[in-house]
Coordinates of C-alpha atoms and ligand atoms in Angstrom, one line a residue:
X30 CA -80.7 40.7 56.6
X31 CA -82.9 40.0 53.6
X32 CA -83.8 42.8 51.2
X33 CA -87.6 42.2 51.7
X34 CA -87.2 42.8 55.5
X35 CA -85.3 46.0 54.8
X36 CA -88.0 47.1 52.3
X37 CA -90.8 46.5 54.8
X38 CA -88.9 48.3 57.5
X39 CA -88.0 51.3 55.2
X40 CA -91.7 51.6 54.2
X41 CA -93.1 51.2 57.7
X42 CA -90.8 53.9 59.1
X43 CA -91.4 56.5 56.4
X44 CA -88.0 56.2 54.6
X45 CA -89.3 55.0 51.2
X46 CA -92.8 54.3 49.8
X47 CA -93.8 52.5 46.6
X48 CA -94.3 55.2 43.9
X49 CA -97.9 56.0 42.9
X50 CA -99.1 53.3 45.3
X51 CA -102.8 54.2 45.3
X52 CA -102.8 53.4 41.6
X53 CA -101.2 50.1 42.1
X54 CA -97.7 51.5 41.9
X55 CA -95.3 51.8 38.9
X56 CA -92.7 49.1 38.5
X57 CA -89.6 50.1 40.4
X58 CA -90.6 53.7 41.1
X59 CA -90.0 54.7 44.7
X60 CA -90.9 57.8 46.6
X61 CA -89.0 59.1 49.6
X62 CA -91.0 59.6 52.8
X63 CA -90.3 62.2 55.5
X64 CA -87.3 60.3 57.0
X65 CA -85.9 59.1 53.6
X66 CA -86.1 62.6 52.1
X67 CA -84.1 64.1 55.0
X68 CA -81.6 61.2 55.0
X69 CA -81.0 61.6 51.2
X70 CA -80.7 65.4 51.6
X71 CA -78.1 65.0 54.4
X72 CA -76.0 62.6 52.4
X73 CA -76.1 65.0 49.4
X74 CA -75.1 68.0 51.6
X75 CA -72.3 66.0 53.3
X76 CA -71.0 65.1 49.8
X77 CA -71.1 68.7 48.7
X78 CA -69.4 69.8 51.9
X79 CA -66.7 67.2 51.7
X80 CA -65.9 67.5 48.0
X81 CA -66.7 71.1 47.2
X82 CA -66.9 73.3 50.3
X83 CA -63.8 71.9 52.0
X84 CA -61.7 71.7 48.8
X85 CA -60.2 74.8 47.1
X86 CA -59.7 72.7 43.9
X87 CA -63.4 71.9 43.3
X88 CA -66.5 73.8 42.2
X89 CA -70.2 72.9 41.9
X90 CA -72.3 72.9 38.7
X91 CA -76.0 72.3 38.0
X92 CA -76.6 71.6 34.3
X93 CA -79.9 71.0 32.7
X94 CA -81.4 67.5 32.4
X95 CA -82.4 68.0 28.7
X96 CA -79.3 68.6 26.5
X97 CA -78.7 69.1 22.8
X98 CA -79.2 65.5 21.5
X99 CA -75.8 65.7 19.7
X100 CA -74.3 65.5 23.2
X101 CA -75.4 61.9 23.4
X102 CA -74.3 61.0 19.9
X103 CA -70.8 62.3 20.7
X104 CA -70.6 60.7 24.1
X105 CA -71.4 57.3 22.5
X106 CA -74.7 56.8 24.3
X107 CA -76.9 56.9 21.2
X108 CA -74.7 54.3 19.5
X109 CA -73.6 52.1 22.4
X110 CA -75.5 52.6 25.6
X111 CA -77.6 49.4 25.3
X112 CA -78.3 46.1 26.9
X113 CA -78.2 42.7 25.1
X114 CA -81.8 41.4 25.2
X115 CA -83.3 38.1 24.2
X116 CA -86.7 36.4 24.7
X117 CA -87.3 32.9 26.0
X118 CA -89.4 31.3 23.2
X119 CA -91.3 29.1 25.6
X120 CA -92.5 31.5 28.2
X121 CA -91.9 34.8 26.4
X122 CA -89.9 36.2 29.3
X123 CA -87.5 39.0 28.2
X124 CA -84.0 38.4 29.5
X125 CA -80.6 40.2 29.7
X126 CA -78.1 37.8 28.2
X127 CA -75.2 39.2 30.1
X128 CA -77.0 39.0 33.4
X129 CA -78.0 35.4 32.6
X130 CA -74.3 34.6 32.2
X131 CA -73.3 36.4 35.4
X132 CA -76.0 34.5 37.4
X133 CA -74.9 31.2 35.9
X134 CA -71.2 31.9 36.8
X135 CA -72.1 33.0 40.3
X136 CA -74.3 29.9 40.9
X137 CA -71.8 27.3 39.4
X138 CA -68.4 28.9 40.0
X139 CA -67.6 28.1 36.4
X140 CA -64.2 29.8 35.6
X141 CA -64.8 30.0 31.9
X142 CA -66.4 33.2 30.6
X143 CA -67.8 34.1 27.1
X144 CA -65.0 35.2 24.6
X145 CA -64.2 38.9 24.8
X146 CA -66.3 39.1 28.0
X147 CA -67.2 42.8 28.8
X148 CA -70.5 42.6 30.6
X149 CA -73.3 44.2 28.5
X150 CA -70.8 45.1 25.8
X151 CA -69.7 41.5 25.1
X152 CA -70.3 40.7 21.4
X153 CA -73.8 39.2 21.0
X154 CA -72.5 36.2 19.1
X155 CA -70.2 35.3 22.0
X156 CA -73.0 35.5 24.5
X157 CA -75.2 33.3 22.4
X158 CA -72.5 30.7 21.9
X159 CA -71.7 30.6 25.6
X160 CA -75.4 30.3 26.7
X161 CA -75.8 27.4 24.2
X162 CA -72.6 25.7 25.2
X163 CA -73.4 25.8 28.9
X164 CA -77.0 24.9 28.4
X165 CA -78.1 27.9 30.5
X166 CA -81.8 27.8 31.2
X167 CA -84.5 30.4 31.3
X168 CA -84.8 31.3 35.1
X169 CA -88.6 31.6 34.6
X170 CA -89.5 28.3 32.9
X171 CA -86.3 26.3 32.4
X172 CA -86.5 26.5 28.6
X173 CA -83.4 26.7 26.5
X174 CA -84.8 28.0 23.2
X175 CA -84.0 31.7 23.0
X176 CA -84.5 34.4 20.3
X177 CA -81.5 36.2 18.8
X178 CA -80.0 38.9 21.0
X179 CA -81.0 42.4 20.2
X180 CA -79.4 45.6 21.5
X181 CA -81.9 47.8 23.5
X182 CA -80.9 51.4 24.1
X183 CA -81.4 52.5 27.7
X184 CA -82.0 56.2 27.1
X185 CA -85.5 57.6 27.7
X186 CA -86.6 59.6 24.6
X187 CA -89.1 62.4 24.6
X188 CA -90.0 65.4 22.3
X189 CA -89.2 69.1 22.8
X190 CA -91.9 71.5 21.6
X191 CA -95.1 70.8 19.7
X192 CA -93.9 68.4 17.0
X193 CA -93.3 64.8 17.7
X194 CA -90.8 63.9 15.0
X195 CA -87.2 63.0 15.0
X196 CA -86.0 66.6 14.7
X197 CA -87.7 67.3 18.1
X198 CA -86.2 64.2 19.9
X199 CA -84.5 64.9 23.2
X200 CA -83.2 62.5 25.8
X201 CA -83.5 62.5 29.6
X202 CA -79.9 62.4 30.5
X203 CA -78.6 58.9 31.5
X204 CA -75.7 60.4 33.5
X205 CA -74.9 63.9 34.8
X206 CA -71.3 63.8 33.6
X207 CA -71.8 65.1 30.1
X208 CA -73.3 68.3 31.5
X209 CA -69.9 68.9 33.1
X210 CA -67.9 68.2 30.0
X211 CA -69.9 70.5 27.8
X212 CA -69.4 73.3 30.4
X213 CA -65.7 72.7 30.9
X214 CA -64.5 75.9 29.2
X215 CA -67.3 78.0 30.8
X216 CA -66.1 76.9 34.2
X217 CA -62.4 77.5 33.4
X218 CA -63.2 81.0 32.1
X219 CA -65.5 82.0 35.0
X220 CA -64.1 80.3 38.0
X221 CA -60.4 80.9 37.1
X222 CA -59.6 77.4 38.5
X223 CA -56.3 76.0 37.3
X224 CA -55.7 72.3 36.3
X225 CA -55.7 70.2 38.4
X226 CA -59.2 71.0 39.5
X227 CA -62.6 69.3 39.5
X228 CA -66.3 70.0 38.8
X229 CA -68.9 68.3 40.9
X230 CA -72.6 67.9 40.2
X231 CA -75.6 66.3 41.8
X232 CA -78.8 65.6 39.8
X233 CA -81.3 63.2 38.4
X234 CA -80.4 60.7 35.7
X235 CA -82.7 58.3 33.9
X236 CA -82.1 54.9 32.4
X237 CA -84.7 52.5 30.9
X238 CA -83.2 49.6 32.8
X239 CA -84.5 46.2 31.7
X240 CA -84.0 44.5 35.0
X241 CA -84.4 47.1 37.6
X242 CA -84.5 45.3 40.9
X243 CA -83.3 45.1 44.5
X244 CA -85.3 48.0 45.9
X245 CA -83.6 51.4 45.3
X246 CA -80.3 49.7 44.1
X247 CA -81.2 49.9 40.5
X248 CA -84.1 52.1 39.4
X249 CA -85.1 53.9 36.2
X250 CA -85.0 57.3 37.8
X251 CA -82.2 58.0 40.2
X252 CA -79.8 60.7 41.4
X253 CA -76.0 60.8 40.7
X254 CA -73.3 62.7 42.5
X255 CA -70.5 62.9 39.9
X256 CA -67.1 64.5 39.9
X257 CA -64.9 65.2 36.8
X258 CA -61.4 66.0 38.1
X259 CA -59.3 67.4 35.3
X260 CA -55.5 66.8 35.5
X261 CA -52.4 66.9 33.3
X262 CA -52.5 64.4 30.4
X263 CA -50.0 61.6 29.9
X264 CA -48.1 63.7 27.3
X265 CA -47.5 66.5 29.8
X266 CA -47.0 64.6 33.1
X267 CA -46.5 60.9 32.4
X268 CA -48.3 58.7 35.0
X269 CA -49.7 61.7 36.9
X270 CA -53.3 60.8 36.0
X271 CA -52.8 57.3 37.5
X272 CA -51.6 58.9 40.7
X273 CA -54.7 61.1 40.8
X274 CA -56.8 58.0 40.3
X275 CA -55.1 56.3 43.3
X276 CA -55.6 59.4 45.4
X277 CA -59.3 59.6 44.5
X278 CA -59.8 56.0 45.5
X279 CA -58.6 56.9 49.0
X280 CA -60.6 60.1 49.2
X281 CA -63.8 58.3 48.2
X282 CA -63.2 55.4 50.6
X283 CA -62.6 57.8 53.5
X284 CA -65.8 59.7 52.7
X285 CA -67.8 56.5 53.0
X286 CA -66.1 55.2 56.2
X287 CA -65.3 58.4 58.1
X288 CA -67.9 60.9 57.0
X289 CA -70.9 58.7 56.3
X290 CA -69.8 56.1 58.8
X291 CA -70.3 52.9 56.7
X292 CA -69.0 49.6 58.1
X293 CA -65.6 49.0 56.5
X294 CA -66.0 45.2 56.6
X295 CA -69.0 45.5 54.2
X296 CA -66.8 47.3 51.6
X297 CA -64.1 46.4 49.1
X298 CA -62.3 47.8 46.1
X299 CA -62.6 46.0 42.8
X300 CA -60.3 46.9 39.9
X301 CA -61.7 46.4 36.4
X302 CA -59.6 43.9 34.5
X303 CA -58.3 44.5 30.9
X304 CA -61.4 42.7 29.5
X305 CA -63.8 44.9 31.4
X306 CA -62.1 48.3 30.9
X307 CA -63.7 50.7 28.4
X308 CA -61.4 51.2 25.4
X309 CA -60.7 54.8 26.5
X310 CA -60.2 54.1 30.2
X311 CA -56.7 53.9 31.7
X312 CA -58.0 52.5 35.0
X313 CA -61.3 51.9 36.7
X314 CA -62.0 50.8 40.2
X315 CA -65.3 50.2 41.9
X316 CA -66.0 50.5 45.6
X317 CA -68.3 47.6 46.2
X318 CA -70.7 47.0 49.1
X319 CA -72.0 43.8 50.5
X320 CA -75.7 44.1 49.8
X321 CA -78.3 41.5 51.0
X322 CA -78.1 40.0 47.4
X323 CA -74.2 39.9 47.4
X324 CA -71.4 42.3 46.3
X325 CA -72.5 45.2 44.1
X326 CA -71.1 48.4 42.8
X327 CA -71.6 51.5 44.9
X328 CA -69.1 54.0 43.5
X329 CA -67.2 53.8 40.2
X330 CA -63.9 55.7 40.0
X331 CA -62.7 55.9 36.4
X332 CA -59.7 57.4 34.7
X333 CA -61.4 58.4 31.4
X334 CA -58.3 59.9 29.9
X335 CA -59.1 62.8 27.5
X336 CA -61.8 60.8 25.7
X337 CA -64.9 63.0 26.5
X338 CA -63.3 66.4 26.1
X339 CA -61.6 65.4 22.8
X340 CA -64.8 63.9 21.4
X341 CA -66.8 67.0 22.2
X342 CA -64.1 69.2 20.8
X343 CA -64.0 67.3 17.6
X344 CA -67.7 67.3 17.1
X345 CA -68.7 70.8 18.3
X346 CA -65.5 72.4 16.9
X347 CA -65.4 74.4 20.2
X348 CA -61.9 74.8 21.6
X349 CA -62.0 72.8 24.9
X350 CA -58.2 72.7 25.2
X351 CA -56.8 74.2 28.4
X352 CA -54.0 76.8 28.4
X353 CA -51.7 76.3 31.3
X354 CA -50.5 79.8 32.4
X355 CA -47.6 78.4 34.4
X356 CA -46.0 76.4 31.6
X357 CA -47.5 78.2 28.6
X358 CA -48.6 74.8 27.2
X359 CA -52.0 74.1 25.7
X360 CA -53.5 70.6 26.2
X361 CA -56.7 68.6 26.6
X362 CA -56.7 67.5 30.2
X363 CA -57.2 63.9 31.4
X364 CA -60.1 63.3 33.8
X365 CA -60.7 61.2 36.8
X366 CA -64.4 60.5 37.3
X367 CA -65.7 59.3 40.8
X368 CA -69.4 58.6 40.1
X369 CA -71.7 57.7 43.0
X370 CA -75.5 57.0 43.1
X371 CA -77.2 59.0 45.8
X372 CA -80.1 56.5 46.2
X373 CA -77.6 53.7 46.3
X374 CA -75.6 55.5 49.0
X375 CA -78.8 55.9 51.0
X376 CA -79.5 52.2 50.7
X377 CA -76.0 51.2 52.0
X378 CA -76.3 53.8 54.8
X379 CA -79.5 52.2 55.9
X380 CA -78.0 48.7 55.7
X381 CA -74.9 49.7 57.5
X382 CA -76.7 51.5 60.3
X383 CA -79.3 48.7 60.8
X384 CA -78.9 46.9 64.1
X385 CA -81.2 44.7 66.2
X386 CA -81.0 44.6 70.0
X387 CA -82.7 42.4 72.5
X388 CA -84.7 44.7 74.9
X389 CA -85.9 41.8 77.1
X390 CA -89.3 42.1 75.5
X391 CA -88.1 40.8 72.1
X392 CA -86.0 42.3 69.4
X393 CA -86.1 45.9 68.4
X394 CA -84.4 47.8 65.7
X395 CA -81.9 50.6 66.2
X396 CA -80.6 52.6 63.3
X397 CA -77.1 53.7 64.3
X398 CA -76.7 56.7 62.0
X399 CA -73.9 59.1 62.7
X400 CA -75.4 62.4 63.9
X401 CA -74.3 64.2 60.7
X402 CA -76.3 61.6 58.7
X403 CA -79.4 61.1 60.9
X404 CA -82.6 62.5 59.3
X405 CA -83.8 63.7 62.8
X406 CA -81.1 64.9 65.1
X407 CA -83.0 65.5 68.4
X408 CA -86.2 64.2 69.9
X409 CA -88.0 66.3 72.4
X410 CA -90.1 64.3 74.8
X411 CA -92.0 65.6 77.8
X412 CA -91.8 63.1 80.7
X413 CA -95.6 63.4 81.1
X414 CA -98.1 65.0 78.7
X415 CA -98.9 67.9 81.1
X416 CA -95.3 69.2 80.5
X417 CA -96.0 69.6 76.8
X418 CA -95.9 73.4 77.0
X419 CA -92.5 73.4 78.6
X420 CA -91.3 70.7 76.1
X421 CA -92.5 72.8 73.1
X422 CA -90.4 75.7 74.4
X423 CA -87.3 73.4 74.1
X424 CA -88.5 72.2 70.7
X425 CA -88.8 75.8 69.5
X426 CA -85.3 76.6 70.8
X427 CA -83.7 73.7 69.0
X428 CA -85.7 73.5 65.8
X429 CA -84.2 76.8 64.7
X430 CA -80.9 74.9 64.4
X431 CA -81.7 71.2 63.9
X432 CA -84.4 68.9 62.5
X433 CA -86.2 67.8 65.7
X434 CA -89.2 65.5 66.5
X435 CA -91.7 66.1 69.2
X436 CA -93.6 63.2 70.7
X437 CA -95.7 63.1 73.8
X438 CA -97.8 59.9 73.2
X439 CA -97.2 56.9 75.3
X440 CA -94.7 55.8 78.0
X441 CA -91.3 57.5 77.8
X442 CA -89.4 54.2 77.3
X443 CA -91.6 53.4 74.2
X444 CA -91.0 56.8 72.9
X445 CA -87.2 56.4 73.2
X446 CA -87.5 53.1 71.3
X447 CA -89.5 54.8 68.5
X448 CA -86.7 57.4 68.1
X449 CA -84.0 54.7 68.1
X450 CA -85.9 53.0 65.3
X451 CA -85.5 55.9 63.0
X452 CA -82.0 56.6 64.1
X453 CA -82.4 59.8 66.2
X454 CA -79.1 60.1 68.0
X455 CA -80.3 62.2 71.0
X456 CA -83.5 62.3 72.9
X457 CA -84.3 65.0 75.4
X458 CA -86.6 64.2 78.4
X459 CA -88.2 67.3 79.8
X460 CA -89.2 66.9 83.5
X461 CA -90.5 69.7 85.8
X462 CA -87.7 69.7 88.3
X463 CA -84.9 70.0 85.7
X464 CA -86.9 72.4 83.6
X465 CA -87.4 74.8 86.6
X466 CA -83.6 74.6 87.1
X467 CA -83.1 75.6 83.4
X468 CA -81.9 72.2 82.3
X469 CA -82.9 68.9 80.6
X470 CA -81.7 65.4 80.4
X471 CA -80.2 64.2 77.1
X472 CA -80.2 60.4 76.3
X473 CA -77.6 59.0 73.9
X474 CA -79.1 56.5 71.5
X475 CA -76.1 54.2 71.4
X476 CA -75.0 54.1 75.0
X477 CA -78.4 54.8 76.7
X478 CA -76.6 57.1 79.1
X479 CA -78.3 60.2 80.2
X480 CA -76.6 63.6 80.8
X481 CA -78.0 66.8 82.4
X482 CA -77.4 69.8 80.1
X483 CA -78.2 73.5 80.7
X484 CA -80.8 74.8 78.3
X485 CA -78.5 77.7 77.4
X486 CA -75.8 75.2 76.3
X487 CA -78.0 72.9 74.3
X488 CA -77.4 74.2 70.8
X489 CA -73.6 74.2 71.3
X490 CA -73.8 70.8 72.9
X491 CA -75.5 69.2 69.9
X492 CA -73.3 71.1 67.5
X493 CA -70.2 69.6 69.1
X494 CA -71.8 66.1 68.8
X495 CA -72.0 66.6 65.0
X496 CA -75.8 67.2 64.7
Ligands
GAP508 N1 -70.7 58.8 34.3 C1 -70.4 57.4 34.7 C2 -71.5 56.6 35.1 O1 -72.7 57.0 35.0 P1 -72.2 54.3 36.0 O2 -71.3 53.2 36.6 O3 -73.1 53.9 34.9 O4 -71.2 55.4 35.6 C3 -72.3 55.5 38.3 O5 -73.0 55.0 37.2 C4 -73.1 55.2 39.6 O6 -74.4 55.6 39.5 C5 -73.1 53.8 40.0 O7 -72.0 53.4 40.7 C6 -74.4 53.7 40.8 O8 -74.0 54.1 42.2 C7 -75.3 54.7 40.2 N2 -76.3 54.1 39.3 C8 -76.1 53.8 38.0 N3 -77.2 53.2 37.5 C9 -78.1 53.3 38.5 C10 -79.5 52.9 38.5 N4 -80.2 52.4 37.5 N5 -80.2 53.1 39.7 C11 -79.5 53.6 40.8 N6 -78.2 54.0 40.8 C12 -77.5 53.8 39.6

């Protein structure tokens, strides 16, 4: 599948629209249409159910997007959250030096990397030397004359209040995680949770990405679902944090394969090597997905040690140390951070569910969402238009419990296919004979099999199916 085909399909079926389209759009801004908004909401709710509701060791938080700007100085984002940029002197194209290197290595299979290679954090001089040595060309014009590399900070800045000077500068958060760290002691105090426990948060994050691309894979405005799971530090329980890191890898993998229903053969773990690891991280693993453009990060699972809490403690002078009532010891916990992009999860859910079948009249698309994930759970279709009143009664009965779709336009077969295309797992056909007997027929999207179900049992029937 090519990304452009997926984009056309997603736009045509009301999953995603180009942002501000009537004004010519805004680069890489996407709006979520009726089916996309529901799909995204379902994925978010499944994540909350799986990681908060079903676990006694997790709580939910909703911190503000705008935070005291000192937060971002302490976290290292003001000083270090930047991309290495350079300009092609011939065509003036602005390029990310680290991406140019990655694309070159991928295309040529060259095993040599720049010295001290660490993606966007690689020293600029080493990137420059490597690009010159390999004769890497500008992908736009083929030129090889580049400007010096400059660091470009990815945070969006704005002003709070009426003055527009540096004292009023605030940032749109580039990650939700820091809202969790600064609230650590509030949550400990008010939730009475004991280490090991975790705080989960879903919310918008903003990054002024230089090369946003690949549809909703990388955008400037996106949503993150992040967990900070606090556990005993190395000094208290040697190696325990690494065990937790391993455990979270499995939990996250199972959420994707069993709860969301992603295809396992499109996924893999990738451990960060010593070169790539942040200086404070004890281990980091990405769950990668095979996108139409190749393997890419879906979910980062990092062992961040006590770096963030210690840094905030030092800077704010607040006591963020944890007192363990069982051992009477006081310590700064280590943290495991599974961080997932909601929009990226929606993209992989669409890719994984996408299927084409030959109906005899050409190819048609079926989205094979799990019922739990599907934006619309049940379609209510009168066999013929004159049964619309009866069908609307069925719709009213079910729409109290599930998101349903009503459709009476066109032949019944065509209507089934329309529902298959947006991934509706079950379609009800209302015909007069069954209706009078207090029942309807239910068609299963994936098997095409039809079953007669009593109207009184319908809600329970769909509940059992996972709707
Ligand atoms: N707190 C850690 C953190 O933010 P990250 O690897 O930068 O780590 C975590 O981001 C996840 O957020 C990524 O794995 C990805 O799913 C998602 N993400 C990051 N940048 C994104 C962007 N520009 N657009 C969409 N999703 C993004």
